[in-house]
Short mmCIF file of C-alpha atoms in Angstrom, two decimals:
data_model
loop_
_atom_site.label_atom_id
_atom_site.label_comp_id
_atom_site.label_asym_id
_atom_site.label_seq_id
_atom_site.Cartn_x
_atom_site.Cartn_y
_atom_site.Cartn_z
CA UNK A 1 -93.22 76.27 -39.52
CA UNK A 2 -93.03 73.88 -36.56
CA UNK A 3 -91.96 71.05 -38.85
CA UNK A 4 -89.16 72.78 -40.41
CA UNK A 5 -87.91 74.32 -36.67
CA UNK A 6 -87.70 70.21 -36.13
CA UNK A 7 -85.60 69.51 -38.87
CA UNK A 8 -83.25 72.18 -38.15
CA UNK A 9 -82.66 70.87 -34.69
CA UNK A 10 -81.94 67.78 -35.94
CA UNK A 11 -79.36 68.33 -38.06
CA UNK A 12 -77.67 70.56 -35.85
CA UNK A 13 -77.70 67.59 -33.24
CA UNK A 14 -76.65 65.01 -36.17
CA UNK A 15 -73.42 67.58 -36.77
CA UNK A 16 -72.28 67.77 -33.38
CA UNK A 17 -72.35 64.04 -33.14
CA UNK A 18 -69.86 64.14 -36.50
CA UNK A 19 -67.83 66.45 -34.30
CA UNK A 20 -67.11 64.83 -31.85
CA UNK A 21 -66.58 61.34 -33.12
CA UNK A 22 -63.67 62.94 -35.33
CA UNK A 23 -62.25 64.70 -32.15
CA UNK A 24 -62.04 60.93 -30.44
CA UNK A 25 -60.48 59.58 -33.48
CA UNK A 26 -57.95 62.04 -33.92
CA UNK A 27 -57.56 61.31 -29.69
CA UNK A 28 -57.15 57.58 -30.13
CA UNK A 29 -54.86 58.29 -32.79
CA UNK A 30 -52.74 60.29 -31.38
CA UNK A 31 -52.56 57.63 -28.06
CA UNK A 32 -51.69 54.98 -30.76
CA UNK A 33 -49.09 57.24 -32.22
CA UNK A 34 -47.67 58.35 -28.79
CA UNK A 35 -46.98 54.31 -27.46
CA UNK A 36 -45.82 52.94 -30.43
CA UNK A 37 -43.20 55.77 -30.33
CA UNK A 38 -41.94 55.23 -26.69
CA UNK A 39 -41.49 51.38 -27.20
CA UNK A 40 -38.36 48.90 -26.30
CA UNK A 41 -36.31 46.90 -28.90
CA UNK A 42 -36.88 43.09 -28.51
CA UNK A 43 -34.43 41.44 -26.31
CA UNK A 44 -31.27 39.24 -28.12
CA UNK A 45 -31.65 35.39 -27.32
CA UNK A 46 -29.96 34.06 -24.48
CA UNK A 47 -26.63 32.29 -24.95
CA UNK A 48 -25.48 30.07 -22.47
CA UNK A 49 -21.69 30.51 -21.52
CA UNK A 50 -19.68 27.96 -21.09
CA UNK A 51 -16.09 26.76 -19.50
CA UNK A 52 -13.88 25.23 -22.05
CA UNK A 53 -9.98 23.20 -22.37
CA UNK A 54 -8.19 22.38 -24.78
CA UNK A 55 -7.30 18.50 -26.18
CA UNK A 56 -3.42 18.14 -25.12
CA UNK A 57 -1.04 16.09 -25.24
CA UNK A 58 0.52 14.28 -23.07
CA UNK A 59 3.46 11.42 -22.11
CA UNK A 60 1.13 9.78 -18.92
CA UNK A 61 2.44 6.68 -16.78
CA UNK A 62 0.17 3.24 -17.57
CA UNK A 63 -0.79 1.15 -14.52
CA UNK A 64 -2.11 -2.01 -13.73
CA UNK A 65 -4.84 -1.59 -10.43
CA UNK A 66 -5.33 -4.79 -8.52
CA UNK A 67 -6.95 -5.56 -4.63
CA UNK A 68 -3.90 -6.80 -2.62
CA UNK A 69 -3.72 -7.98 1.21
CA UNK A 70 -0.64 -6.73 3.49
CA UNK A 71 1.55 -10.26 4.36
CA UNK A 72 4.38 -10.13 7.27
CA UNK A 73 7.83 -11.61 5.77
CA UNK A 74 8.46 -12.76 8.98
CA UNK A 75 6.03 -13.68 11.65
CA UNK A 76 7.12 -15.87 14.46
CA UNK A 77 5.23 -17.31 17.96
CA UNK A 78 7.99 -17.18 20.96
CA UNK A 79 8.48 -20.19 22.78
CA UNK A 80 11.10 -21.17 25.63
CA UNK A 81 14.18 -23.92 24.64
CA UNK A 82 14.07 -24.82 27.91
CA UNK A 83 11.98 -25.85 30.49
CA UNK A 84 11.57 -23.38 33.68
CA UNK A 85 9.18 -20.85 35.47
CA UNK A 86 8.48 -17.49 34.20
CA UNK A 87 10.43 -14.98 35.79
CA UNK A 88 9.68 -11.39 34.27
CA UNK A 89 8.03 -9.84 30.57
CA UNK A 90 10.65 -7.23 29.86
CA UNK A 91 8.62 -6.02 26.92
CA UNK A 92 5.31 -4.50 27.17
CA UNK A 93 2.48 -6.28 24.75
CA UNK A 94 2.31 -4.11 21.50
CA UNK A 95 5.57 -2.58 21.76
CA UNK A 96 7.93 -2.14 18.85
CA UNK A 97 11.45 -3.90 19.25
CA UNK A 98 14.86 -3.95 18.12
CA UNK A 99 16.98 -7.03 17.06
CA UNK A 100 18.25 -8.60 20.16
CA UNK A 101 15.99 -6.53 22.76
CA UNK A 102 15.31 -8.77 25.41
CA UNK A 103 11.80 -9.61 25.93
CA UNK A 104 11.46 -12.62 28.69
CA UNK A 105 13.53 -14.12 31.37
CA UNK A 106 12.70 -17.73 32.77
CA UNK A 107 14.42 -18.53 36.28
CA UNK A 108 18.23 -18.84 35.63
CA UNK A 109 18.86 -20.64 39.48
CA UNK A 110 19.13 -24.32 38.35
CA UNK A 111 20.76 -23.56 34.59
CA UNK A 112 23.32 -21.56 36.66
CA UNK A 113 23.90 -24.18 38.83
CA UNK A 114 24.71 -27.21 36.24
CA UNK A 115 26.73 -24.59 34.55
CA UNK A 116 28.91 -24.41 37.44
CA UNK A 117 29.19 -27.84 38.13
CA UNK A 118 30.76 -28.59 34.56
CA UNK A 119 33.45 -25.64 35.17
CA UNK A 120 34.28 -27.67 38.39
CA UNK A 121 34.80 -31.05 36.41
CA UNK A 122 36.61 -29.03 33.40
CA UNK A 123 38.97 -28.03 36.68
CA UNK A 124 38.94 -31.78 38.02
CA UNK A 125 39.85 -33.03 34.53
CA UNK A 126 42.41 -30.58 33.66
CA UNK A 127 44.53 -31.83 36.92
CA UNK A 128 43.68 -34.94 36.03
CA UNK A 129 45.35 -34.68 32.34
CA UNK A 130 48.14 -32.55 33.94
CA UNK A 131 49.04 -35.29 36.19
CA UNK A 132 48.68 -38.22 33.63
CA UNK A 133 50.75 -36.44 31.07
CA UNK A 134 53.41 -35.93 34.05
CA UNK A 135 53.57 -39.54 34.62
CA UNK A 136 53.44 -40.49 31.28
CA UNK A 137 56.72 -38.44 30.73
CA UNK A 138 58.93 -40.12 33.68
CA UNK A 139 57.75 -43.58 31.98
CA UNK A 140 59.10 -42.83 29.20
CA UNK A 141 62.42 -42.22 30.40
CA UNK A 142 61.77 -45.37 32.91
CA UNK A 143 61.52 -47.14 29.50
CA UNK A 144 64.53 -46.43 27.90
CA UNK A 145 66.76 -47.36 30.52
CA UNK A 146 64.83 -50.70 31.26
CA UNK A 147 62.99 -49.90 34.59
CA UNK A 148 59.21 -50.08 33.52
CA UNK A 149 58.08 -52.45 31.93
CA UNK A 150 56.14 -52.32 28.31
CA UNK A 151 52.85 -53.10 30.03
CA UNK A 152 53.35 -50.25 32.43
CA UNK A 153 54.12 -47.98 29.78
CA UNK A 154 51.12 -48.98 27.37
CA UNK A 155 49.14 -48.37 30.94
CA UNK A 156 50.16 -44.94 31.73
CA UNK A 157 49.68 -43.74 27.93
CA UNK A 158 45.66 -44.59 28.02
CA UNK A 159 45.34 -42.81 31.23
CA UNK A 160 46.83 -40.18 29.62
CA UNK A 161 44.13 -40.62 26.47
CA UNK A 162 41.20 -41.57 29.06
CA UNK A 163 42.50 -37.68 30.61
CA UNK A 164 42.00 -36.04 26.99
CA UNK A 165 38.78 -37.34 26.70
CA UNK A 166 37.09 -36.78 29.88
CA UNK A 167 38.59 -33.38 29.80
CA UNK A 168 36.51 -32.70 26.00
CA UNK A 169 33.60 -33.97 27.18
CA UNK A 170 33.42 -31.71 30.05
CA UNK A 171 34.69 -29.14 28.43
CA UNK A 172 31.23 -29.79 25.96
CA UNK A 173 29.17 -30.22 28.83
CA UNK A 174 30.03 -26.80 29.77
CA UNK A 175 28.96 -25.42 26.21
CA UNK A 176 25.95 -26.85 27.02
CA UNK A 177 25.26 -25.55 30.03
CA UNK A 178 26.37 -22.08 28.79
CA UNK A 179 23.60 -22.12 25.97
CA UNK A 180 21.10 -23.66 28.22
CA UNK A 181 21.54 -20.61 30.78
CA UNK A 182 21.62 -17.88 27.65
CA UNK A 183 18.32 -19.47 26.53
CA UNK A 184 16.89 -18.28 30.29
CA UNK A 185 16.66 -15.28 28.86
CA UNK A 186 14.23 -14.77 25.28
CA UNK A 187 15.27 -11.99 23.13
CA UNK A 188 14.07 -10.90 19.63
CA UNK A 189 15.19 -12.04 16.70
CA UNK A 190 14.91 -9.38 14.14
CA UNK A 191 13.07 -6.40 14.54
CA UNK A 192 9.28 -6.36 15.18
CA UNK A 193 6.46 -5.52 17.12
CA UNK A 194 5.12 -7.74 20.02
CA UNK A 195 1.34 -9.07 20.05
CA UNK A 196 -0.12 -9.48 23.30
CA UNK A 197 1.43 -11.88 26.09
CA UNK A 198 -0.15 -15.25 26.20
CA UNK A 199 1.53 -16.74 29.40
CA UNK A 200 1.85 -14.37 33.11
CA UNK A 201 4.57 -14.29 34.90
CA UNK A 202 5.21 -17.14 37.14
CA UNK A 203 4.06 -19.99 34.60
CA UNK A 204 5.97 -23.24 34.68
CA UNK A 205 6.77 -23.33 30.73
CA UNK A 206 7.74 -26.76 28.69
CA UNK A 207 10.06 -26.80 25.82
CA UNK A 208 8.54 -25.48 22.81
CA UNK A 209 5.06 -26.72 24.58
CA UNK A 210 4.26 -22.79 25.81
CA UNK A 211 3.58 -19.79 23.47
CA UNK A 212 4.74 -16.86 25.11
CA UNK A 213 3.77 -14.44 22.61
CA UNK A 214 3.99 -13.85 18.91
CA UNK A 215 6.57 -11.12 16.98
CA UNK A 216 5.70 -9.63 13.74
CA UNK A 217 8.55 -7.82 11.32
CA UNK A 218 6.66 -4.67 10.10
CA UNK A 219 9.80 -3.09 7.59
CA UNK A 220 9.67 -3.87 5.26
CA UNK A 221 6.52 -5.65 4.65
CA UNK A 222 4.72 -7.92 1.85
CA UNK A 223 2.05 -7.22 -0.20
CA UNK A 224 0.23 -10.00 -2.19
CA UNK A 225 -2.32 -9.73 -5.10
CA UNK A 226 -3.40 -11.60 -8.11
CA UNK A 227 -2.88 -10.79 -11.77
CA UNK A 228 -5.34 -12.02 -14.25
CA UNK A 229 -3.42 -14.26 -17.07
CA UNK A 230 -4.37 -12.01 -19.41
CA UNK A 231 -2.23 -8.94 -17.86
CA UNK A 232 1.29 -11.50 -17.19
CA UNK A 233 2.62 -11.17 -20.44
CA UNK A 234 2.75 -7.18 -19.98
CA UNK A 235 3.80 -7.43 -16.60
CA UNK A 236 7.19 -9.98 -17.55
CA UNK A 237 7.54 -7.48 -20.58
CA UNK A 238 7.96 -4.80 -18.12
CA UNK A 239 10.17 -7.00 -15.48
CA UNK A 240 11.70 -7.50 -18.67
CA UNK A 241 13.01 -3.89 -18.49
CA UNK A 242 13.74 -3.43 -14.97
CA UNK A 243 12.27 -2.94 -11.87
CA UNK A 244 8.49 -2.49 -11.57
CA UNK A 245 7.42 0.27 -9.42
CA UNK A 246 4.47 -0.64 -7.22
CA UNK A 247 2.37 2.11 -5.49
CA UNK A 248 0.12 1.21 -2.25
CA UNK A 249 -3.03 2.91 -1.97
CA UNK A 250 -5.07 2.36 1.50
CA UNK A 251 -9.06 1.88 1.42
CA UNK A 252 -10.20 5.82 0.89
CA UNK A 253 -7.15 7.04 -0.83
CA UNK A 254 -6.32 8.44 -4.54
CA UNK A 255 -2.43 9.12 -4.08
CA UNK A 256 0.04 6.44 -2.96
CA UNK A 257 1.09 5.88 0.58
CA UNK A 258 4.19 4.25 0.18
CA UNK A 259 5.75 2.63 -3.06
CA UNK A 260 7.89 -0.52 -3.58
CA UNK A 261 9.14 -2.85 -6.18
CA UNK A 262 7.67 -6.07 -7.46
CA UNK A 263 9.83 -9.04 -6.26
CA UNK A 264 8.19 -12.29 -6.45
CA UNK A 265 5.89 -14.36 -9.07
CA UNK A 266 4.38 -17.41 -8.83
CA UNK A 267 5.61 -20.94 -11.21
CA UNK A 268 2.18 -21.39 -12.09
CA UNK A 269 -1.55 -19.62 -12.86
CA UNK A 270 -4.45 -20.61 -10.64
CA UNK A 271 -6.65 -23.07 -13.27
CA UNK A 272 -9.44 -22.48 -11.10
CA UNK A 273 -9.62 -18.64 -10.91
CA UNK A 274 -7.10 -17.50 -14.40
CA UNK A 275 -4.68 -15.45 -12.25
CA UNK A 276 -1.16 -16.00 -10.63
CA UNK A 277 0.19 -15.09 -7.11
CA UNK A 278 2.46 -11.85 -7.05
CA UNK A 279 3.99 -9.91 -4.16
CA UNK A 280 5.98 -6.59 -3.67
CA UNK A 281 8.21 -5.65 -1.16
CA UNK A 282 7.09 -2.29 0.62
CA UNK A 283 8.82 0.07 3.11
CA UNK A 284 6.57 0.52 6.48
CA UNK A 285 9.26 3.12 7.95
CA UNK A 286 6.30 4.73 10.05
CA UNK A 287 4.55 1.37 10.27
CA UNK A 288 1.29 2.37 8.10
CA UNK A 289 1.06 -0.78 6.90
CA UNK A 290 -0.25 -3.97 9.14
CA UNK A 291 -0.21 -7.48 7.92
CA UNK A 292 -3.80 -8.76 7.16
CA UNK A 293 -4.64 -5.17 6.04
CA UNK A 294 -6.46 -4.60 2.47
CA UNK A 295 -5.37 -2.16 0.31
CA UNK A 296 -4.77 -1.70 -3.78
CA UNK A 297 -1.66 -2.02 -5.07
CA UNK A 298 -0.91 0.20 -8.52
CA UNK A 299 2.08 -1.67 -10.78
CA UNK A 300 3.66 0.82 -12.92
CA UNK A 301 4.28 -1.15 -16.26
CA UNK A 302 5.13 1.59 -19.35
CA UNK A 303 4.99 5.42 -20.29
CA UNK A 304 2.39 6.03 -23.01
CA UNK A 305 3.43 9.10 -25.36
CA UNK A 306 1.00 11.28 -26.98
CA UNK A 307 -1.91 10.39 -25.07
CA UNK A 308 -4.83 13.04 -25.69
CA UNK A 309 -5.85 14.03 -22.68
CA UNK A 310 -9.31 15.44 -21.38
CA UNK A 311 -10.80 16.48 -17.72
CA UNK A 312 -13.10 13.39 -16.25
CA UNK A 313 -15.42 15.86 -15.68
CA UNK A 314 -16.21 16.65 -18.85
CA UNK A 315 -17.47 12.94 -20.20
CA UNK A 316 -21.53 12.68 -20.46
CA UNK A 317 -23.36 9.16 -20.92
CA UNK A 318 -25.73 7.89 -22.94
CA UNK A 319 -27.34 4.97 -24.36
CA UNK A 320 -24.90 5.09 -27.43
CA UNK A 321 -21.59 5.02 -24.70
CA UNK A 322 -19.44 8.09 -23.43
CA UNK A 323 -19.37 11.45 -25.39
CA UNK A 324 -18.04 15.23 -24.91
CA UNK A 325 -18.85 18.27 -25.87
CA UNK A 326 -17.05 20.10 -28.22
CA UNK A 327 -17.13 23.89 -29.55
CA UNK A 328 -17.73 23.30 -32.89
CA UNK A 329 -18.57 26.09 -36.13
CA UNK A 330 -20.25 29.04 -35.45
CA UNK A 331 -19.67 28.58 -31.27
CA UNK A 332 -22.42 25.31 -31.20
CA UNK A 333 -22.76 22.84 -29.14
CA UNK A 334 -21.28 19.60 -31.23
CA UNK A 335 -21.33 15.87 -29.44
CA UNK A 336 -18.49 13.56 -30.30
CA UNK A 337 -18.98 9.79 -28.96
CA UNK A 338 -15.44 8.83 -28.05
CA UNK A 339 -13.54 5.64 -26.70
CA UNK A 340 -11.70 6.04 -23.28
CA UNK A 341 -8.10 4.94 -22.41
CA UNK A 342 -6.07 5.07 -19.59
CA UNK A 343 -6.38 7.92 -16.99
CA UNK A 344 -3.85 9.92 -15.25
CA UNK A 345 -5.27 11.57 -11.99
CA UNK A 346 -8.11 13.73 -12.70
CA UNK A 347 -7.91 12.97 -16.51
CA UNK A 348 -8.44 10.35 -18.96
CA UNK A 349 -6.97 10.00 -22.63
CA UNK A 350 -9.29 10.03 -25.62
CA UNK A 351 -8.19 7.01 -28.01
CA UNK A 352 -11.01 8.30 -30.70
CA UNK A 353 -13.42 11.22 -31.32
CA UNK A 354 -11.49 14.14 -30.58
CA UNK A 355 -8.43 15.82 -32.05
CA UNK A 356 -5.38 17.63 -30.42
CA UNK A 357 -6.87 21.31 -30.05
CA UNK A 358 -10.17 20.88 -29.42
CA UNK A 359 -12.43 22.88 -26.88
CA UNK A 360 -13.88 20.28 -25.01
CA UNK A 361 -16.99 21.99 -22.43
CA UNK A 362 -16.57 21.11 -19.26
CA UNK A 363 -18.94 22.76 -17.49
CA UNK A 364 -23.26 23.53 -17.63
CA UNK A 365 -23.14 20.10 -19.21
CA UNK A 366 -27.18 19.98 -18.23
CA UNK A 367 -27.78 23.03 -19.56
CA UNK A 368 -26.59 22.27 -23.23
CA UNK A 369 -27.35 20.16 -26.06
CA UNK A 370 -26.36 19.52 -29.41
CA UNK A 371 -26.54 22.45 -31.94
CA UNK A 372 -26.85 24.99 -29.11
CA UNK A 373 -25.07 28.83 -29.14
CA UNK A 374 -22.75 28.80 -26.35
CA UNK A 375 -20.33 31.31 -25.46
CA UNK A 376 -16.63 29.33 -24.48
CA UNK A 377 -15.19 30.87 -21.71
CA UNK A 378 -11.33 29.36 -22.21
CA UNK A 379 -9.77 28.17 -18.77
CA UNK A 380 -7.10 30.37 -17.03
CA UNK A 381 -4.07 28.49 -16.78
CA UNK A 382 -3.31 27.82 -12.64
CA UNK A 383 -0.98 30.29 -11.15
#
């Protein structure tokens, strides 16, 4: 009896076990059920988007870049003609002057004074002549009717010459005098600007012994540089048909400052450097330029037509040279190594690897690579 009241009580505590492990599994499958139900789609892959432009193009102006040096085309030291003390500097140092602007005065006193003497011996010579002609004209009549003799005659005609001559040379003499007092006083020129005064007032200058100062023209003004031989024979092809615009750009600069034309090429080429001497003729209305300054000169030489035509931004580099990125099937990423021409501001022509029409990428260029999805995000036009 006690062995069977055992058994019972085990399998009642064996089925209540069962129980309850099928009341957890029907639990944990219900949580199982219950998450996989409330569960998010996978996210899409990321595409990067990108700014794109279109190939053009384009008629763009070719140029030829050199280093030039500003030149003066005329650049003269002032110096007296005559010899004399230093009376007054009308023109301040540095100051910009016309043509004819007086700009020094030596002392006048003793130029004056030998300029008045000769009027006095023009005076003396003119009575002089007056009176010999006078007395050569009653000798002649004295002639005719016998009275005076040849010699008398003969004598009263080469005082008459002897007058004529002392009278021009006088009359020279006073020329000379008349320059020598005008060179008292130093004037400019041609237009310029003064450098800074190199002899003070009161110094006993010698003919063309003391520098006074120095007077540079500013407009127009030269600018020299050297084209390689290998660039002459497209230069004289442009000469060739007309003028050559030349563009001036100063240290720090990307657009022209002032523009001129090409006016002057050397005989010869340098044997010892390959390039010949050229020089253009600038306008300096506003005085920009100053002789001795360095700048770059750009020589506009030809128009090229149909030049396809891409942002400088856009160009990558590698080991294998310069590529871009182009949209290519299916929105990718596809690399074209190209070959660069001229460039025209902030772009450059393509000479090979693109077409007219294609979206180049010009932006997230470190984010990308070949065979990528991108998303082109075309370029709004400027308004």
């Amino acid at each position: 009896m006690r062995k069977w009241k055992i058994a019972l009580g085990t399998a009642v505590a064996l089925g209540a076990i069962s129980v309850a492990s099928v009341h957890l599994l029907d639990m944990g499958n219900v949580s199982l059920n219950a998450g996989t139900a409330g569960a998010a789609p996978a996210p899409a892959a990321f595409v990067m988007p990108v700014p794109v432009v279109s190939v053009v193009k384009k008629t763009i102006p070719i140029y030829l870049d050199y280093a030039a040096r500003t030149e003066p085309i005329r650049n003269i030291t002032l110096q007296a003609r005559i010899p004399g003390y230093l009376q007054e500097q009308t023109a301040a140092d540095g100051v910009d002057v016309r043509q004819g602007d007086l700009l020094y005065k030596i002392s006048p006193d003793d130029f004056q004074a030998a300029l008045d003497q000769a009027r006095a011996q023009v005076q003396r010579d003119t009575a002089t002549l007056d009176y010999a002609r006078s007395n050569l004209g009653r000798g002649t009549e004295l002639a005719k009717s016998g009275y005076l003799a040849k010699d008398g005659f003969d004598q009263r005609t080469s005082t008459l010459r002897e007058a004529q001559a002392s009278l021009a040379l006088n009359q020279a003499a006073v020329r000379t005098a008349e320059l020598n007092l005008s060179y008292a006083e130093i004037r400019a020129p041609f237009p310029g600007r003064l450098g800074r005064n190199q002899a003070s007032v009161g110094t006993l200058v010698s003919v063309a012994g003391t520098v006074l100062n120095t007077l540079v023209q500013l407009d127009p003004i030269y600018v020299t540089f050297n084209p390689s031989e290998t660039d002459l024979a497209e230069i004289e092809q442009a000469r060739a048909a007309g003028p050559i615009e030349v563009e001036v750009l100063l240290p720090g600069q990307t657009k022209a400052s002032q523009k001129g034309e090409l006016t002057f090429i050397d005989n010869s080429v340098d044997r010892s450097t390959g390039t010949i001497t050229a020089r253009a003729t600038i306008g300096n209305g506003k005085f920009t330029l100053l002789p001795g300054q360095y700048v770059r000169v750009r020589l506009h030489v030809k128009q090229q037509a149909d030049a396809l035509m891409v942002p400088q931004t856009a160009l990558g580099s590698s080991q294998l040279g310069k590529y871009l990125y182009v949209v290519g099937k299916g929105n990718t990423v596809d690399q074209r190594l190209v070959s660069l021409g001229p460039t025209s501001g902030d772009q450059v022509a393509i000479l090979t690897g693109v077409a007219e029409g294609d979206q180049v990428i010009t932006g997230n260029l470190q984010k990308i690579g070949p065979g990528m999805p991108i998303s082109p995000l075309p370029e709004k036009p400027a308004t």
